[in-house]
Tab-separated table of C-alpha atoms in Angstrom:
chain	number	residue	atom	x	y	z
A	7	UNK	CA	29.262	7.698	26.108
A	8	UNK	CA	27.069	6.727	28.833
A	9	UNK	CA	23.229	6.653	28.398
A	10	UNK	CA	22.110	9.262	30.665
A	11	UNK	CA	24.857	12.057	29.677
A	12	UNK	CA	23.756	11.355	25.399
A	13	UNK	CA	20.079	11.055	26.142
A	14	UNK	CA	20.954	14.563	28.460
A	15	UNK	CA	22.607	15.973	25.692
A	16	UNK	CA	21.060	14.704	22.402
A	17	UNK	CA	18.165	16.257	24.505
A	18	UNK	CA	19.317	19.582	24.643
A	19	UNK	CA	20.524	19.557	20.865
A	20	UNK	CA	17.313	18.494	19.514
A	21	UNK	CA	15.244	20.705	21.472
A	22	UNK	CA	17.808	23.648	21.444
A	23	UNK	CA	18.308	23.827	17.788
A	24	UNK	CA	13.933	23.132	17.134
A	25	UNK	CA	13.268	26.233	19.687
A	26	UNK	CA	15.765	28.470	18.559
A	27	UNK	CA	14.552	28.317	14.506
A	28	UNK	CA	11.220	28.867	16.007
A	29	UNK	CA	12.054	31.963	17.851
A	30	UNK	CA	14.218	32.444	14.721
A	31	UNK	CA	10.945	32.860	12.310
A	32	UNK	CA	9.204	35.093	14.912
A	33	UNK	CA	12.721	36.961	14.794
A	34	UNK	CA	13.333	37.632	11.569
A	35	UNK	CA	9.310	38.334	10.185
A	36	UNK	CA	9.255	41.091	13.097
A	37	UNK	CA	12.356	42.828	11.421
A	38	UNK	CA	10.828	42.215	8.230
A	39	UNK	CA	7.198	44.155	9.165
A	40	UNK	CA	9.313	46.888	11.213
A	41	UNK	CA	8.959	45.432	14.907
A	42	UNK	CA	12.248	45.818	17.233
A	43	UNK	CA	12.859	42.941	19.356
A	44	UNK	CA	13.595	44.036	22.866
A	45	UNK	CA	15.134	40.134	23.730
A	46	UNK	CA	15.520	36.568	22.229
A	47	UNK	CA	15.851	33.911	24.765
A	48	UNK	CA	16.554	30.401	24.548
A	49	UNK	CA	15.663	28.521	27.830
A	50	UNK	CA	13.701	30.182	30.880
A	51	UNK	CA	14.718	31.250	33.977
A	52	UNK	CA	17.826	33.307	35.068
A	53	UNK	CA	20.294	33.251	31.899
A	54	UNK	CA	23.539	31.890	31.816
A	55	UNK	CA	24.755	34.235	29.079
A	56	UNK	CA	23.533	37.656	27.828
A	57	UNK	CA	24.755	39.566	25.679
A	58	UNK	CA	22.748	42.734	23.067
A	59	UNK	CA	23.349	43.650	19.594
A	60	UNK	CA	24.207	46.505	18.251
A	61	UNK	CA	20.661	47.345	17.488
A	62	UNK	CA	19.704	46.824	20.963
A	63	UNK	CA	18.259	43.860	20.783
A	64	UNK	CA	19.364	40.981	24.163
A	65	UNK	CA	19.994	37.623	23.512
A	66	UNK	CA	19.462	35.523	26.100
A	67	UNK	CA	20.746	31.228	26.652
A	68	UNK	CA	18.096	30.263	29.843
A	69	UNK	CA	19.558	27.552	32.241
A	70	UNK	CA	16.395	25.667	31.867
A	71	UNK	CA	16.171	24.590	28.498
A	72	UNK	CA	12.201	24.064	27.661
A	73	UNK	CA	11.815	26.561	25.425
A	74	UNK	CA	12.541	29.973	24.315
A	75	UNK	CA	10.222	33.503	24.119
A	76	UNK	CA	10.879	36.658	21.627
A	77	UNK	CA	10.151	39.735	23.094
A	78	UNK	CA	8.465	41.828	20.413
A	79	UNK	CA	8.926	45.878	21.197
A	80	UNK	CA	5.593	47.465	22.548
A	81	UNK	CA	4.075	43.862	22.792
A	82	UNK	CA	1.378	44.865	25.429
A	83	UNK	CA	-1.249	46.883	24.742
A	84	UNK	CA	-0.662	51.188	25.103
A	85	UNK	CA	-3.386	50.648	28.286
A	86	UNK	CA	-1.918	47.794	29.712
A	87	UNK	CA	1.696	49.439	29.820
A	88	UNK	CA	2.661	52.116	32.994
A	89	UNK	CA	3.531	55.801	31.385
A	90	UNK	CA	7.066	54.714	32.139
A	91	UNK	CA	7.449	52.039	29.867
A	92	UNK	CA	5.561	53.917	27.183
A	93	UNK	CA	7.741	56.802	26.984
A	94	UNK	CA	10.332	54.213	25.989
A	95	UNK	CA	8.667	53.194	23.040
A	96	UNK	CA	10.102	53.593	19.828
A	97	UNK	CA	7.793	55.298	17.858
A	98	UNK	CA	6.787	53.069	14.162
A	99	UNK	CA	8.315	49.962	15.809
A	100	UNK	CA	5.907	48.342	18.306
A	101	UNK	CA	4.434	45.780	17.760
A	102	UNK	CA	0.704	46.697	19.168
A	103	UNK	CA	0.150	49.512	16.118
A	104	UNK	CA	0.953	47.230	13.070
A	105	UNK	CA	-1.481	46.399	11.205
A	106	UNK	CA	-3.336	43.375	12.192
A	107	UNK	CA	-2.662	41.520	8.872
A	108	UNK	CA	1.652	41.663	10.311
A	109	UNK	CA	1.092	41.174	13.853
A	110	UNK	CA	-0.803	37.969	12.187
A	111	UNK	CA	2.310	37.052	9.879
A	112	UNK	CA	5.129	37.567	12.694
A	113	UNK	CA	3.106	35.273	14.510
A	114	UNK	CA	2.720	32.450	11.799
A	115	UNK	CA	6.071	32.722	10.850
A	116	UNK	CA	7.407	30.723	14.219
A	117	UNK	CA	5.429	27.543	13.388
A	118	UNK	CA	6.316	28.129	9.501
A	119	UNK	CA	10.216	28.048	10.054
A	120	UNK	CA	9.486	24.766	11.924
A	121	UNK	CA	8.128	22.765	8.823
A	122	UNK	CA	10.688	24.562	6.843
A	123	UNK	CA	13.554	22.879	9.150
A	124	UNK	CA	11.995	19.815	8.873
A	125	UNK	CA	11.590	20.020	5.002
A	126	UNK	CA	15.114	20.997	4.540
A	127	UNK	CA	16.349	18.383	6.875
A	128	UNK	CA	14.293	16.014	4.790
A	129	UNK	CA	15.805	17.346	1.442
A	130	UNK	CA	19.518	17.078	3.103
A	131	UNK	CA	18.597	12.772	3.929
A	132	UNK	CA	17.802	12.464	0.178
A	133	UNK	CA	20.238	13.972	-1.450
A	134	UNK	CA	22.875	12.543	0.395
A	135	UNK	CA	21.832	9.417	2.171
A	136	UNK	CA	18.768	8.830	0.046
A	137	UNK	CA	14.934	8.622	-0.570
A	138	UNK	CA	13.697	5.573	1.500
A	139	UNK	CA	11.556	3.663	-1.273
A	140	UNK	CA	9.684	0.616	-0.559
A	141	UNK	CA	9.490	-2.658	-2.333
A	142	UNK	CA	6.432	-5.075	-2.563
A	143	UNK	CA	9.013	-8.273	-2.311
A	144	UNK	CA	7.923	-10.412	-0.019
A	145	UNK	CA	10.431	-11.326	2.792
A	146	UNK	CA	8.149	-13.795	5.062
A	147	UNK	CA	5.130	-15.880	5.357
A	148	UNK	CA	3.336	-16.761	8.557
A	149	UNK	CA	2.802	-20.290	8.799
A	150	UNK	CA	-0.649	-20.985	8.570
A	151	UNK	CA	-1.192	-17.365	7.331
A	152	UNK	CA	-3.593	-16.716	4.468
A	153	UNK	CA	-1.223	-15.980	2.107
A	154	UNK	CA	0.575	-19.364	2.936
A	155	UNK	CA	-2.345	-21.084	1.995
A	156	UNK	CA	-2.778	-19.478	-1.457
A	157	UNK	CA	0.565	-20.361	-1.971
A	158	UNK	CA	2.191	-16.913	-1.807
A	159	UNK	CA	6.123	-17.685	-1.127
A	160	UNK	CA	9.002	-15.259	0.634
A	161	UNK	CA	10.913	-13.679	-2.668
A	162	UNK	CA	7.449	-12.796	-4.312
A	163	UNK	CA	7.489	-9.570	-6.041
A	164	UNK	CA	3.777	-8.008	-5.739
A	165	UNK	CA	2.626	-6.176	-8.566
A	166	UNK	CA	-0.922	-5.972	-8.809
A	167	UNK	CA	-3.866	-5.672	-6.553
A	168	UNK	CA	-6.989	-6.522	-7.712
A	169	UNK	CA	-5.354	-5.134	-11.155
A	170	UNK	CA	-3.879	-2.031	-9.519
A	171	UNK	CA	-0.614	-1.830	-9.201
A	172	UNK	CA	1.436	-1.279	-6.024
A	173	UNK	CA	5.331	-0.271	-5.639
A	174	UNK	CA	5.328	0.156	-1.926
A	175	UNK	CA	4.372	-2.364	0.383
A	176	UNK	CA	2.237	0.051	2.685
A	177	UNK	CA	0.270	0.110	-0.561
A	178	UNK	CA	-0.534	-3.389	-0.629
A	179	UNK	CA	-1.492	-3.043	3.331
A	180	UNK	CA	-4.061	-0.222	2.614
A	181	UNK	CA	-5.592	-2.494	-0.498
A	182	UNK	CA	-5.832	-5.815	1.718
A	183	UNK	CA	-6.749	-3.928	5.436
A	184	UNK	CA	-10.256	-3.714	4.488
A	185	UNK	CA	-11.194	-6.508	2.710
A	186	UNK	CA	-11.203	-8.895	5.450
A	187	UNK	CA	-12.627	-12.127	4.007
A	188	UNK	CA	-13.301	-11.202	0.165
A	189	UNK	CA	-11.074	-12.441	-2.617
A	190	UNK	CA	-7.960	-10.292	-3.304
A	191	UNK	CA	-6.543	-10.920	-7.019
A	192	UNK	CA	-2.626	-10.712	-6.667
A	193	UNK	CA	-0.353	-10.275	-9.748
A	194	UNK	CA	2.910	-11.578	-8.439
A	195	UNK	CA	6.542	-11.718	-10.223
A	196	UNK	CA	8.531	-15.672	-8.963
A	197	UNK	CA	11.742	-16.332	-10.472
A	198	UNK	CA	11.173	-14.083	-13.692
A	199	UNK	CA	7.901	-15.114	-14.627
A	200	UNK	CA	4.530	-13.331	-13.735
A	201	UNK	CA	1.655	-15.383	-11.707
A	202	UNK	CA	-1.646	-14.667	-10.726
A	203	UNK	CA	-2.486	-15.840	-6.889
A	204	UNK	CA	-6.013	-15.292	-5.538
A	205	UNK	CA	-6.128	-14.732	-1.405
A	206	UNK	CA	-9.035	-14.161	0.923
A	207	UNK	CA	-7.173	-12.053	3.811
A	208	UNK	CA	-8.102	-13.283	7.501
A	209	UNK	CA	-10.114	-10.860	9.405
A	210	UNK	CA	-8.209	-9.239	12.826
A	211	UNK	CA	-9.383	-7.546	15.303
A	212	UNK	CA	-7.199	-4.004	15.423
A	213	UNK	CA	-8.237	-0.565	17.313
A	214	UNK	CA	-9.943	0.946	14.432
A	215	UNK	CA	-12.044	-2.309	14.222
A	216	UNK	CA	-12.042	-5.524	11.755
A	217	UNK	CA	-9.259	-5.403	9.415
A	218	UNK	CA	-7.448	-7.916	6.610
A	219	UNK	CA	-4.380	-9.433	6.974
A	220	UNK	CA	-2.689	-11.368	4.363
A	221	UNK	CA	0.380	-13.019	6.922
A	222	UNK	CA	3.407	-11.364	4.802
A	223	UNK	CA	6.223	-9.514	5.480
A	224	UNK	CA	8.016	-6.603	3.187
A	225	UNK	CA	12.020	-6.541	2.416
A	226	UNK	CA	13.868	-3.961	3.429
A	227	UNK	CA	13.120	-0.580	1.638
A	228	UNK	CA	16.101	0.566	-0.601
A	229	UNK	CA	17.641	4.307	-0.743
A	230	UNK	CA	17.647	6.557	-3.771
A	231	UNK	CA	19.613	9.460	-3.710
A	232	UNK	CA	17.669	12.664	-4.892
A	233	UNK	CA	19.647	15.962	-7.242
A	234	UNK	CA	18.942	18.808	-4.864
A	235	UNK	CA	15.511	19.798	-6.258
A	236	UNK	CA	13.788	16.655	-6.339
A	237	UNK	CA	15.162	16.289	-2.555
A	238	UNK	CA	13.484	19.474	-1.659
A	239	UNK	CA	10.328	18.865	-3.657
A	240	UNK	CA	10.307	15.194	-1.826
A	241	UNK	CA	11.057	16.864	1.604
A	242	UNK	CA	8.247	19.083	1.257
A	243	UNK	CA	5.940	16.190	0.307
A	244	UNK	CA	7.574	13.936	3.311
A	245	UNK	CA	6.740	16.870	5.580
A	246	UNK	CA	3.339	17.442	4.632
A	247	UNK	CA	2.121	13.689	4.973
A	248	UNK	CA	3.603	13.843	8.412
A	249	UNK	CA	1.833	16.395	9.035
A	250	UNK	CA	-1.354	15.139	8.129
A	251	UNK	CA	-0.521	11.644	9.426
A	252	UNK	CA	-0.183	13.651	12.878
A	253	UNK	CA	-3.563	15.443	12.567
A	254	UNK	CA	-5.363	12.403	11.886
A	255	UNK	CA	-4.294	10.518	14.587
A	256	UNK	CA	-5.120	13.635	16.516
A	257	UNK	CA	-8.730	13.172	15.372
A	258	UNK	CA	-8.045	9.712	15.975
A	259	UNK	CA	-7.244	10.391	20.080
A	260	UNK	CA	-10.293	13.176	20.123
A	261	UNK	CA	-13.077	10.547	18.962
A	262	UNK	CA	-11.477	7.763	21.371
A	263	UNK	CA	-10.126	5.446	17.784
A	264	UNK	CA	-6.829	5.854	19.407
A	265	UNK	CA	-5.171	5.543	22.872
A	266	UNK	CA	-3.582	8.601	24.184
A	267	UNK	CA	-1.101	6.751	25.534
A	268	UNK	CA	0.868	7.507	22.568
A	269	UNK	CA	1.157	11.399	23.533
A	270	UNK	CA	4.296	12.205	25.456
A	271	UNK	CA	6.204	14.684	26.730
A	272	UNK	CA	9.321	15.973	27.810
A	273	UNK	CA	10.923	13.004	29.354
A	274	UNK	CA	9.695	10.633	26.310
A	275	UNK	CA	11.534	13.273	23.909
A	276	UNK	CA	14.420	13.006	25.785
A	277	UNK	CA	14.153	9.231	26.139
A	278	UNK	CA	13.236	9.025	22.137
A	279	UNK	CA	16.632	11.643	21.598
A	280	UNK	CA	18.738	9.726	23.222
A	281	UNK	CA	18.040	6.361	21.157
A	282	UNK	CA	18.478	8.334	18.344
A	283	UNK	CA	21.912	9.176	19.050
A	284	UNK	CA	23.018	6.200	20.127
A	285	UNK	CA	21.981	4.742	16.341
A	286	UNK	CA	24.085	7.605	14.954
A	287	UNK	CA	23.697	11.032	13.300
A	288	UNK	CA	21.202	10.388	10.255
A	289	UNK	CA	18.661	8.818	13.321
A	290	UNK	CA	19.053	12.107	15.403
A	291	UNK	CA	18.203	14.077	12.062
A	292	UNK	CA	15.135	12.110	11.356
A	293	UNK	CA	14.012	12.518	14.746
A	294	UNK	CA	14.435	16.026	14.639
A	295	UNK	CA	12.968	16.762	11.721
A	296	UNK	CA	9.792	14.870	12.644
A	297	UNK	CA	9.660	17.132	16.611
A	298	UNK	CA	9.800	20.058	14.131
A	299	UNK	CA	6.502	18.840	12.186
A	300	UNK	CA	5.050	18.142	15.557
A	301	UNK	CA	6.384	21.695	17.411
A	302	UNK	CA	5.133	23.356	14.160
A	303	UNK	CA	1.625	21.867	14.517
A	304	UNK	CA	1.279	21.855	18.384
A	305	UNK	CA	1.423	25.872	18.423
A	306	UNK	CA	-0.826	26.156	15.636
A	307	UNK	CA	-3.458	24.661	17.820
A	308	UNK	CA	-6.403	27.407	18.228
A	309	UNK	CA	-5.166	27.276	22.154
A	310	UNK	CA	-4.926	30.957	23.554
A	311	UNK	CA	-1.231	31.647	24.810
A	312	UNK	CA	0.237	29.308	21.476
A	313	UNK	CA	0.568	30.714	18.327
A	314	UNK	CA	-2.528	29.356	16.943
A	315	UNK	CA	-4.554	30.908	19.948
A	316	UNK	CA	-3.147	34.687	18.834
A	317	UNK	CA	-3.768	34.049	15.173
A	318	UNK	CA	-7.619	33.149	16.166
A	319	UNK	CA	-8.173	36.269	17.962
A	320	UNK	CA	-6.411	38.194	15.070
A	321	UNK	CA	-8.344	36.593	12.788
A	322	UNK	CA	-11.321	38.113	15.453
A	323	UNK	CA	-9.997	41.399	15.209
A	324	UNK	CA	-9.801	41.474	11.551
A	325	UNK	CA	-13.495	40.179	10.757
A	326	UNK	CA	-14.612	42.504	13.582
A	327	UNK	CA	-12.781	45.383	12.498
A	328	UNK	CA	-11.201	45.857	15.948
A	329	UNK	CA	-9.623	44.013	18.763
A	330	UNK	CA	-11.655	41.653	20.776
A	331	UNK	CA	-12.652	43.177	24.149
A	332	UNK	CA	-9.787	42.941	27.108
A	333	UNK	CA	-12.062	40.960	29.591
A	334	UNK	CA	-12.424	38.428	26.347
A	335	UNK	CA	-8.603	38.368	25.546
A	336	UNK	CA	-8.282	37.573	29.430
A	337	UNK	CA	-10.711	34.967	30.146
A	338	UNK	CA	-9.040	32.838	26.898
A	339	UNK	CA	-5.874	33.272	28.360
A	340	UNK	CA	-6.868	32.007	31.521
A	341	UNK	CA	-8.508	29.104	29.838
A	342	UNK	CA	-5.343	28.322	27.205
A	343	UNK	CA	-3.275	28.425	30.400
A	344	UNK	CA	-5.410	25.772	32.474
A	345	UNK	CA	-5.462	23.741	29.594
A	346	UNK	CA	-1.776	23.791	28.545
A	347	UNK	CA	-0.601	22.485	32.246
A	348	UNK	CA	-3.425	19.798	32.274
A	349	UNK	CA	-1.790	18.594	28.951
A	350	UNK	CA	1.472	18.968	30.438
A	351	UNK	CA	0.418	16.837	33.760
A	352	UNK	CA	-1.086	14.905	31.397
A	353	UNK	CA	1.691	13.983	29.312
A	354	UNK	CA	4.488	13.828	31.823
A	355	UNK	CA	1.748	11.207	33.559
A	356	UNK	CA	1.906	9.077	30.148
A	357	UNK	CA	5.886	9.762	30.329
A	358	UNK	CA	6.040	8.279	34.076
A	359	UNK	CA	3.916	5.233	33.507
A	360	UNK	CA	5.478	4.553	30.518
A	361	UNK	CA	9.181	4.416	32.191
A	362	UNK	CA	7.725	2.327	35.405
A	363	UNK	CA	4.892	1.056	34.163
């Protein structure tokens, strides 16, 4: 298939499928606490197909696909709705006279079905592909390289640090990283027998300042395949390192330790989906799986309009003991909006310059 029709439809896979469990969570917790749903859209703008339910409910497919909206029953505030619309309320099932403790939970529950996907996509690679799992064997030695001058050969097996021992190579690059220029004990396996090799790593300059670097290069990691539980305790795990990986660099941007080049947006998704699916299906899973974590976390940002901005002010409401004034609710609104299309602009700028650049 040609580039541009994959990367246009690997596109609207990955981003259909990561919208519509999102909606999906906000969905099915309103039905749980009570709530109708008046509509359930994926996409915005006019829809290409409608259709309701037999509990009245509209389901919606948008022609452009960007995201997707639920539209809770009774939503809006009784004071902010015309007479008309509130005689068409159905009484016990709007959303705006739950309790704030639900309106809280069918909220939470959009982001929470994200890192569920991603945790169960996670669980389905490792019990049927397999559990990536790195190796400390040595594949290559820079010339010149500190480890080439203690003597440290491609085919080592590293099994000690400083007499801790490592099983995963990024192990062995967290131990050496900051001891630039201080002695590094390695206990190392050659041809069956064990040896004990003593490097100074060379200090680099990196973005997060002066860091060690031995000159070696790990083998390729090996797959384990997982029974179904250990997959889905290991996906869990997978997801919540991601997840934290993600807020740290996050930090990481905020305090100026890390470009922000690295944020993108639409175009780079697409670009990054389309890659994917041209190395095949388990790729495109990965990828999706990892845009969940990231969707997941994005709206749980305290930004007013995104999930995380409606939990803060419930959150508000419950310390207070009542809802936060309207002229309060209004001016964050305002604000979450400005500040949602500057990061937009912002990232479709990164997205642009990155392509022609």
């Amino acid at each position: 298939m040609p580039a541009l029709p994959r990367t246009l439809i690997a596109f609207a896979i990955v981003l259909g499928v990561l919208v519509f469990v999102h909606e999906m969570g906000h969905y099915l917790a309103a039905r749980w606490r009570g709530v109708h749903v008046d509509a359930f859209s994926i996409g915005f703008g006019r829809p290409l197909l409608r259709w309701a339910d037999r509990r009245g409910t509209e389901w919606r497919l948008g022609w452009i696909p960007l995201g997707g909206y639920v539209k809770l029953h009774g939503q809006e505030a009784p004071e902010d709705a015309p007479e008309e619309v509130r005689a068409r309320w159905r009484s016990g099932q709007t959303f705006h006279e739950k309790p704030v403790g639900s309106r809280a939970l069918i909220v939470a529950a959009g982001p929470a079905a994200n890192f569920l996907l991603a945790a169960l996509l996670f669980a389905g690679i490792f019990a049927t592909v397999g559990q990536p799992v790195g190796t400390t064997t040595i594949s290559a030695v820079v010339e010149g390289s500190a480890a080439a001058q203690a003597g440290l050969r491609p085919g080592d097996e590293i099994l000690a640090l400083d007499g801790q021992r490592v099983s995963r190579f990024d192990q062995v690059q967290r131990h050496v990283q900051p001891r630039a220029g201080q002695v590094v004990e390695l206990r190392v396996r050659r041809d069956g027998q064990e040896l004990t090799i003593a490097a100074v790593p060379a200090a680099r300059e990196a973005p997060q300042g002066t860091v060690g670097m031995l000159g070696i290069q790990g083998g390729a990691a090996r797959f384990e395949r997982l029974d179904p539980f250990s997959a889905l305790v290991a996906g869990t795990v997978q997801t919540a390192d991601f997840t934290w990986q993600t807020l740290v660099a996050v930090g990481e941007m905020l305090t100026g330790a890390r470009s922000t080049a690295d944020l993108g947006g639409p175009i780079r998704i697409a670009e990054v989906s389309g890659e994917a699916a041209s190395l095949g299906l388990l790729p495109l899973v990965n990828l999706m799986a990892l845009l969940s974590i990231s969707l997941g976390l994005l709206n749980l940002f305290p930004i007013p309009l995104l999930d995380g901005g409606h939990l803060l002010f419930y959150a508000a409401e419950a310390i207070r003991g009542r809802p936060l004034p309207p002229r309060a609710l209004e001016y964050g609104f305002r604000a979450g909006f400005a500040l949602l299309v500057a990061l937009f602009i912002f990232v479709s700028w990164n997205d642009i310059m990155r392509l022609f650049g």
